Tab-separated table of C-alpha atoms in Angstrom:
chain	number	residue	atom	x	y	z
B	998	MET	CA	-60.553	-176.903	136.792
B	999	SER	CA	-63.984	-175.260	136.443
B	1000	GLN	CA	-62.528	-173.007	133.743
B	1001	THR	CA	-61.443	-176.075	131.748
B	1002	VAL	CA	-64.996	-177.445	131.880
B	1003	ASP	CA	-66.375	-174.054	130.768
B	1004	ILE	CA	-63.967	-173.867	127.836
B	1005	ARG	CA	-64.856	-177.401	126.747
B	1006	GLU	CA	-68.572	-176.614	126.893
B	1007	LEU	CA	-67.991	-173.343	125.025
B	1008	ASN	CA	-65.969	-175.141	122.348
B	1009	GLU	CA	-68.896	-177.528	121.814
B	1010	ARG	CA	-71.330	-174.621	121.471
B	1011	ILE	CA	-69.015	-172.890	119.021
B	1012	GLU	CA	-68.757	-176.116	117.007
B	1013	SER	CA	-72.554	-176.277	116.711
B	1014	LYS	CA	-73.066	-172.549	116.052
B	1015	SER	CA	-70.188	-172.086	113.581
B	1016	SER	CA	-71.144	-174.668	110.954
B	1017	PHE	CA	-72.229	-171.821	108.648
B	1018	VAL	CA	-68.639	-170.451	108.521
B	1019	ASN	CA	-67.547	-173.273	106.214
B	1020	MET	CA	-70.702	-172.950	104.078
B	1021	ILE	CA	-70.169	-169.185	103.678
B	1022	THR	CA	-66.503	-169.733	102.782
B	1023	VAL	CA	-67.384	-172.411	100.195
B	1024	GLY	CA	-70.075	-170.152	98.700
B	1025	MET	CA	-67.696	-167.190	98.504
B	1026	ASP	CA	-64.993	-169.363	96.900
B	1027	GLN	CA	-67.383	-170.204	94.044
B	1028	VAL	CA	-67.414	-166.533	93.038
B	1029	ILE	CA	-64.335	-164.892	94.571
B	1030	VAL	CA	-60.936	-166.320	93.617
B	1031	GLY	CA	-58.320	-166.103	96.371
B	1032	GLN	CA	-58.847	-163.116	98.705
B	1033	LYS	CA	-58.995	-165.407	101.750
B	1034	HIS	CA	-58.204	-162.477	104.032
B	1035	LEU	CA	-61.097	-160.456	102.578
B	1036	VAL	CA	-63.571	-163.299	103.191
B	1037	GLU	CA	-62.319	-163.720	106.779
B	1038	SER	CA	-62.602	-159.969	107.383
B	1039	LEU	CA	-66.209	-159.907	106.159
B	1040	LEU	CA	-67.021	-162.798	108.507
B	1041	ILE	CA	-65.323	-161.004	111.422
B	1042	GLY	CA	-67.388	-157.871	110.776
B	1043	LEU	CA	-70.548	-159.966	110.522
B	1044	LEU	CA	-69.869	-161.776	113.820
B	1045	SER	CA	-68.629	-158.689	115.689
B	1046	ASP	CA	-71.478	-156.399	114.605
B	1047	GLY	CA	-68.828	-154.068	113.197
B	1048	HIS	CA	-68.898	-152.036	109.985
B	1049	ILE	CA	-66.194	-152.572	107.357
B	1050	LEU	CA	-64.352	-150.208	105.010
B	1051	LEU	CA	-62.766	-151.887	101.977
B	1052	GLU	CA	-60.068	-150.010	100.093
B	1053	GLY	CA	-58.514	-151.060	96.820
B	1054	VAL	CA	-58.138	-150.100	93.180
B	1055	PRO	CA	-61.087	-150.793	90.824
B	1056	GLY	CA	-61.601	-154.366	89.666
B	1057	LEU	CA	-60.485	-156.243	92.783
B	1058	ALA	CA	-63.963	-157.662	93.545
B	1059	LYS	CA	-64.776	-155.405	96.517
B	1060	THR	CA	-68.386	-154.896	95.466
B	1061	LEU	CA	-68.741	-158.474	94.191
B	1062	ALA	CA	-67.519	-159.898	97.521
B	1063	ILE	CA	-70.096	-157.923	99.491
B	1064	LYS	CA	-72.926	-158.830	97.090
B	1065	THR	CA	-71.917	-162.509	97.246
B	1066	LEU	CA	-71.918	-162.497	101.058
B	1067	ALA	CA	-75.363	-160.858	101.069
B	1068	SER	CA	-76.729	-163.495	98.661
B	1069	LEU	CA	-75.616	-166.261	101.059
B	1070	ILE	CA	-77.648	-164.762	103.910
B	1071	ASP	CA	-81.436	-164.716	104.089
B	1072	ALA	CA	-81.654	-160.985	104.819
B	1073	LYS	CA	-82.470	-157.665	103.147
B	1074	TYR	CA	-79.635	-156.164	101.105
B	1075	SER	CA	-79.358	-152.721	99.524
B	1076	ARG	CA	-76.726	-150.828	97.586
B	1077	ILE	CA	-76.114	-147.077	97.647
B	1078	GLN	CA	-73.914	-145.726	94.856
B	1079	PHE	CA	-72.359	-142.590	96.314
B	1080	THR	CA	-72.125	-139.676	93.867
B	1081	PRO	CA	-71.499	-135.914	94.277
B	1082	ASP	CA	-75.202	-135.084	93.736
B	1083	LEU	CA	-76.505	-137.556	96.359
B	1084	LEU	CA	-78.623	-136.077	99.176
B	1085	PRO	CA	-79.049	-137.305	102.786
B	1086	ALA	CA	-82.716	-138.076	102.007
B	1087	ASP	CA	-81.542	-140.446	99.243
B	1088	VAL	CA	-79.830	-142.488	101.953
B	1089	VAL	CA	-82.106	-142.367	105.010
B	1090	GLY	CA	-85.475	-141.569	103.417
B	1091	THR	CA	-87.958	-138.706	103.504
B	1092	MET	CA	-91.602	-137.737	104.050
B	1093	ILE	CA	-93.864	-137.857	101.001
B	1094	TYR	CA	-97.473	-136.745	100.681
B	1095	SER	CA	-99.981	-139.540	100.053
B	1096	GLN	CA	-103.014	-138.318	98.117
B	1097	LYS	CA	-104.825	-141.546	98.930
B	1098	HIS	CA	-104.515	-141.080	102.699
B	1099	GLU	CA	-104.259	-137.259	102.569
B	1100	GLU	CA	-101.265	-137.197	104.890
B	1101	PHE	CA	-97.484	-137.308	104.873
B	1102	GLN	CA	-95.976	-140.776	105.077
B	1103	VAL	CA	-92.424	-141.989	105.567
B	1104	LYS	CA	-90.617	-143.341	102.533
B	1105	GLN	CA	-87.726	-145.323	103.968
B	1106	GLY	CA	-84.362	-145.033	102.240
B	1107	PRO	CA	-81.971	-147.844	101.266
B	1108	VAL	CA	-80.301	-147.643	104.694
B	1109	PHE	CA	-83.280	-149.636	106.054
B	1110	ALA	CA	-81.719	-153.004	105.259
B	1111	ASN	CA	-79.686	-155.648	107.067
B	1112	PHE	CA	-76.701	-155.281	104.766
B	1113	VAL	CA	-75.924	-151.938	103.172
B	1114	LEU	CA	-73.245	-151.585	100.512
B	1115	ALA	CA	-72.000	-147.985	100.446
B	1116	ASP	CA	-70.169	-148.048	97.128
B	1117	GLU	CA	-67.414	-145.436	96.712
B	1118	ILE	CA	-68.350	-143.692	99.957
B	1119	ASN	CA	-65.791	-140.937	99.347
B	1120	ARG	CA	-67.657	-139.735	96.227
B	1121	ALA	CA	-70.481	-138.030	98.155
B	1122	PRO	CA	-70.370	-134.753	100.152
B	1123	ALA	CA	-69.757	-134.718	103.912
B	1124	LYS	CA	-73.442	-134.208	104.821
B	1125	VAL	CA	-74.369	-137.443	103.013
B	1126	GLN	CA	-71.483	-139.349	104.589
B	1127	SER	CA	-72.494	-138.142	108.053
B	1128	ALA	CA	-76.123	-139.205	107.459
B	1129	LEU	CA	-74.917	-142.764	106.859
B	1130	LEU	CA	-72.304	-142.660	109.614
B	1131	GLU	CA	-74.912	-141.472	112.126
B	1132	ALA	CA	-77.061	-144.464	111.186
B	1133	MET	CA	-74.017	-146.709	111.652
B	1134	GLN	CA	-73.314	-145.360	115.123
B	1135	GLU	CA	-76.838	-144.966	116.508
B	1136	ARG	CA	-78.524	-147.858	114.624
B	1137	GLN	CA	-81.417	-145.470	114.017
B	1138	VAL	CA	-82.300	-142.532	111.760
B	1139	THR	CA	-84.369	-139.402	112.248
B	1140	ILE	CA	-86.820	-138.388	109.531
B	1141	SER	CA	-88.863	-135.237	110.117
B	1142	GLU	CA	-88.525	-135.261	113.926
B	1143	HIS	CA	-89.404	-138.966	114.183
B	1144	THR	CA	-86.812	-141.606	115.047
B	1145	TYR	CA	-86.868	-145.000	113.355
B	1146	LYS	CA	-84.860	-148.026	114.492
B	1147	LEU	CA	-82.846	-149.879	111.875
B	1148	PRO	CA	-83.322	-153.656	111.471
B	1149	LYS	CA	-81.126	-156.234	113.209
B	1150	PRO	CA	-78.569	-157.248	112.150
B	1151	PHE	CA	-77.419	-153.983	110.541
B	1152	LEU	CA	-74.051	-153.965	108.830
B	1153	VAL	CA	-72.535	-151.318	106.557
B	1154	MET	CA	-69.815	-152.375	104.156
B	1155	ALA	CA	-68.284	-149.387	102.373
B	1156	THR	CA	-65.776	-149.261	99.525
B	1157	GLN	CA	-63.386	-146.567	98.398
B	1158	ASN	CA	-60.756	-146.177	95.699
B	1159	PRO	CA	-57.402	-144.873	97.022
B	1160	ILE	CA	-55.862	-143.735	93.725
B	1161	GLU	CA	-58.454	-141.474	92.095
B	1162	GLN	CA	-58.834	-138.545	94.488
B	1163	GLU	CA	-60.152	-135.836	92.131
B	1164	GLY	CA	-63.747	-134.941	92.935
B	1165	THR	CA	-63.780	-137.007	96.129
B	1166	TYR	CA	-64.601	-136.104	99.712
B	1167	PRO	CA	-62.161	-137.973	101.980
B	1168	LEU	CA	-63.725	-139.324	105.171
B	1169	PRO	CA	-62.657	-137.347	108.271
B	1170	GLU	CA	-60.577	-139.290	110.811
B	1171	ALA	CA	-63.376	-139.208	113.415
B	1172	GLN	CA	-65.791	-140.814	110.954
B	1173	VAL	CA	-63.340	-143.415	109.672
B	1174	ASP	CA	-62.909	-144.457	113.323
B	1175	ARG	CA	-66.519	-145.705	113.305
B	1176	PHE	CA	-65.549	-148.512	110.961
B	1177	MET	CA	-64.437	-151.502	112.970
B	1178	LEU	CA	-62.138	-152.741	110.195
B	1179	LYS	CA	-60.365	-151.105	107.294
B	1180	VAL	CA	-59.318	-153.835	104.883
B	1181	ILE	CA	-56.806	-153.206	102.100
B	1182	ILE	CA	-57.492	-155.343	99.013
B	1183	ASN	CA	-54.366	-156.356	97.101
B	1184	TYR	CA	-53.872	-157.674	93.581
B	1185	PRO	CA	-54.350	-161.434	93.070
B	1186	LYS	CA	-51.409	-163.780	92.521
B	1187	LYS	CA	-50.567	-165.101	89.024
B	1188	GLU	CA	-52.271	-168.482	89.496
B	1189	GLU	CA	-55.340	-166.786	90.991
B	1190	GLU	CA	-55.587	-164.421	88.031
B	1191	LYS	CA	-55.568	-167.381	85.618
B	1192	LEU	CA	-58.492	-168.848	87.558
B	1193	ILE	CA	-60.290	-165.493	87.402
B	1194	ILE	CA	-59.985	-165.515	83.594
B	1195	ARG	CA	-61.355	-169.076	83.342
B	1196	GLN	CA	-64.165	-168.310	85.762
B	1197	ASN	CA	-65.331	-165.170	83.983
B	1198	ILE	CA	-65.134	-166.157	80.325
B	1199	GLY	CA	-68.031	-168.280	79.163
B	1200	ALA	CA	-68.689	-169.874	82.530
B	1201	LYS	CA	-72.176	-169.592	83.978
B	1202	ALA	CA	-72.350	-167.693	87.262
B	1203	PRO	CA	-73.150	-170.017	90.199
B	1204	ASP	CA	-76.680	-169.840	91.568
B	1205	LEU	CA	-76.079	-169.215	95.262
B	1206	LYS	CA	-78.742	-169.987	97.846
B	1207	PRO	CA	-78.900	-168.532	101.377
B	1208	VAL	CA	-77.146	-170.736	103.935
B	1209	LEU	CA	-77.608	-168.473	106.957
B	1210	THR	CA	-80.563	-166.702	108.595
B	1211	LYS	CA	-80.656	-163.400	110.479
B	1212	GLN	CA	-81.436	-165.208	113.733
B	1213	GLU	CA	-78.445	-167.522	113.302
B	1214	ILE	CA	-76.201	-164.449	112.982
B	1215	LEU	CA	-77.627	-162.943	116.183
B	1216	ASP	CA	-77.229	-166.291	118.003
B	1217	ALA	CA	-73.614	-166.622	116.822
B	1218	ARG	CA	-72.862	-163.086	118.049
B	1219	GLU	CA	-74.040	-164.049	121.534
B	1220	VAL	CA	-71.578	-166.959	121.560
B	1221	VAL	CA	-68.758	-164.735	120.214
B	1222	ARG	CA	-69.154	-162.405	123.200
B	1223	GLU	CA	-68.624	-165.390	125.522
B	1224	VAL	CA	-65.275	-166.372	123.968
B	1225	TYR	CA	-62.751	-166.331	126.823
B	1226	LEU	CA	-60.354	-163.382	126.925
B	1227	ASP	CA	-57.624	-163.880	129.516
B	1228	GLU	CA	-56.311	-160.943	131.539
B	1229	LYS	CA	-52.882	-161.417	129.908
B	1230	ILE	CA	-54.484	-161.009	126.481
B	1231	GLU	CA	-56.326	-157.884	127.679
B	1232	ARG	CA	-52.991	-156.463	128.861
B	1233	TYR	CA	-51.466	-157.317	125.456
B	1234	ILE	CA	-54.262	-155.414	123.671
B	1235	VAL	CA	-53.840	-152.370	125.932
B	1236	ASP	CA	-50.054	-152.407	125.430
B	1237	ILE	CA	-50.450	-152.431	121.629
B	1238	VAL	CA	-52.872	-149.487	121.727
B	1239	PHE	CA	-50.772	-147.551	124.261
B	1240	ALA	CA	-47.695	-148.067	122.073
B	1241	THR	CA	-49.415	-145.917	119.419
B	1242	ARG	CA	-49.804	-143.109	121.982
B	1243	PHE	CA	-46.537	-143.372	123.916
B	1244	PRO	CA	-44.120	-145.298	121.651
B	1245	GLN	CA	-41.050	-144.217	123.649
B	1246	GLU	CA	-42.343	-146.180	126.677
B	1247	PHE	CA	-42.216	-149.373	124.601
B	1248	GLY	CA	-38.707	-148.913	123.233
B	1249	LEU	CA	-39.882	-147.217	120.039
B	1250	PRO	CA	-38.530	-143.641	120.324
B	1251	ASN	CA	-38.173	-143.474	116.522
B	1252	LEU	CA	-41.994	-143.551	116.207
B	1253	SER	CA	-42.604	-140.604	118.562
B	1254	SER	CA	-42.113	-138.017	115.817
B	1255	MET	CA	-43.876	-140.193	113.223
B	1256	ILE	CA	-47.257	-140.476	114.985
B	1257	SER	CA	-49.368	-137.314	115.302
B	1258	PHE	CA	-52.113	-139.087	117.264
B	1259	GLY	CA	-52.545	-142.619	118.559
B	1260	ALA	CA	-55.483	-145.019	118.573
B	1261	SER	CA	-58.530	-144.302	120.749
B	1262	PRO	CA	-60.100	-146.704	123.304
B	1263	ARG	CA	-62.405	-147.773	120.485
B	1264	ALA	CA	-59.360	-149.564	119.053
B	1265	SER	CA	-58.977	-151.624	122.254
B	1266	ILE	CA	-62.673	-152.581	122.221
B	1267	ASN	CA	-62.598	-153.538	118.551
B	1268	LEU	CA	-59.344	-155.482	118.877
B	1269	ALA	CA	-60.934	-157.612	121.607
B	1270	LEU	CA	-64.158	-158.106	119.626
B	1271	ALA	CA	-62.407	-158.906	116.340
B	1272	ALA	CA	-60.055	-161.360	118.069
B	1273	ARG	CA	-63.023	-163.134	119.662
B	1274	SER	CA	-64.694	-163.431	116.257
B	1275	TYR	CA	-61.460	-164.724	114.724
B	1276	ALA	CA	-61.226	-167.367	117.475
B	1277	PHE	CA	-64.873	-168.313	116.751
B	1278	ILE	CA	-64.063	-168.735	113.040
B	1279	LYS	CA	-61.181	-171.010	114.054
B	1280	ARG	CA	-63.668	-172.902	116.298
B	1281	ARG	CA	-61.890	-171.993	119.514
B	1282	GLY	CA	-63.466	-170.819	122.780
B	1283	TYR	CA	-60.549	-168.655	123.866
B	1284	VAL	CA	-58.352	-165.917	122.375
B	1285	ILE	CA	-54.618	-166.434	121.840
B	1286	PRO	CA	-51.980	-163.785	120.918
B	1287	GLU	CA	-51.986	-164.986	117.283
B	1288	ASP	CA	-55.659	-163.947	117.029
B	1289	ILE	CA	-54.749	-160.399	118.094
B	1290	ARG	CA	-51.916	-160.257	115.573
B	1291	ALA	CA	-54.181	-161.616	112.808
B	1292	VAL	CA	-56.743	-158.799	113.161
B	1293	CYS	CA	-54.474	-155.997	114.400
B	1294	HIS	CA	-53.633	-154.332	111.071
B	1295	ASP	CA	-57.278	-154.137	109.956
B	1296	VAL	CA	-58.414	-152.725	113.308
B	1297	MET	CA	-55.545	-150.248	113.763
B	1298	ARG	CA	-54.466	-148.914	110.355
B	1299	HIS	CA	-57.183	-146.214	110.151
B	1300	ARG	CA	-56.856	-145.200	113.800
B	1301	ILE	CA	-53.267	-143.961	113.711
B	1302	GLY	CA	-52.510	-140.439	112.506
B	1303	LEU	CA	-49.135	-140.037	110.827
B	1304	SER	CA	-47.092	-136.839	111.036
B	1305	TYR	CA	-45.752	-134.873	108.051
B	1306	GLU	CA	-42.346	-136.347	108.848
B	1307	ALA	CA	-43.750	-139.875	108.485
B	1308	GLU	CA	-45.334	-138.983	105.145
B	1309	ALA	CA	-42.055	-137.430	103.980
B	1310	ASN	CA	-40.346	-140.727	104.845
B	1311	ASN	CA	-43.087	-142.731	103.065
B	1312	LEU	CA	-43.966	-144.491	106.315
B	1313	THR	CA	-47.360	-146.238	106.250
B	1314	PRO	CA	-49.740	-147.066	109.133
B	1315	GLU	CA	-49.180	-150.762	108.311
B	1316	GLU	CA	-45.441	-150.389	108.942
B	1317	VAL	CA	-46.127	-148.604	112.239
B	1318	VAL	CA	-48.441	-151.423	113.384
B	1319	SER	CA	-45.905	-154.074	112.313
B	1320	GLU	CA	-43.138	-152.304	114.239
B	1321	ILE	CA	-45.332	-152.130	117.344
B	1322	LEU	CA	-46.262	-155.830	117.081
B	1323	ASN	CA	-42.581	-156.748	116.774
B	1324	LYS	CA	-41.683	-154.744	119.876
B	1325	VAL	CA	-44.578	-155.231	122.325
B	1326	GLU	CA	-44.023	-158.261	124.542
B	1327	VAL	CA	-46.234	-161.232	123.658
B	1328	PRO	CA	-47.831	-162.975	126.691
């Protein structure tokens, strides 16, 4: 009975703390046509304190979506355009000599912001990628033997183009794993594309005002971490992740030769966090199996290594995740 009272009280707190979700969605809809899943994924990353990797062909509003979200939040935003000649110092900053003060002073790089757009992250060399990815993991950077904390909240949203691979530096698996979500952006539907044409020809761009403060984000994150996760749901998460490592134990012997390595414990942590954020967005104080299924593909697709046999059979990580979800018993 006490649990029922707790859930009711938590639901009320979520109701009061989640009012911005609708305002963000309305603001995004003024600029981004369709792409409901993309907007939800950005909100999940924001609430979970998890970085996001967006993948899609050029022209699908990846960059525009991130810029629009940043404009709706009263926080510092910066964009880093990744190119082959970019240096780590261009990302994190460097020491410069001040003639006025006759000493070296720190010139902070664009990574010192609340929201960092890493555009076409696979265009820069590995040393530049690792400079950003270290900042993502540690929430701090080192410049000339001194360590500097990054501001809170700190969220990296990176984009990459999957079709043009010449002159790119693909992210290593270990570094991709640091992104909480990998979201695949698909083409819009016919009706949505008509709206895109109308919206972009002659129409004046909407003047968006911030509807959310940094402190409100941090407060909402505290509530998200209190969203109730039942032991049955925890077991469901663990079963899904273990099915990527030992598929034969879950009645999926056909996947054993298709998976070269399964998801790490980071997948379990991020599945739980993303599901809690999804429940928060739906104004619910507890996680249900549908929440896990809703976020599972985005959390898992970049954490499963496929074998050469899987590639020869044109099997995708999405299909592997779908097969696992269809087989693992739902509580």
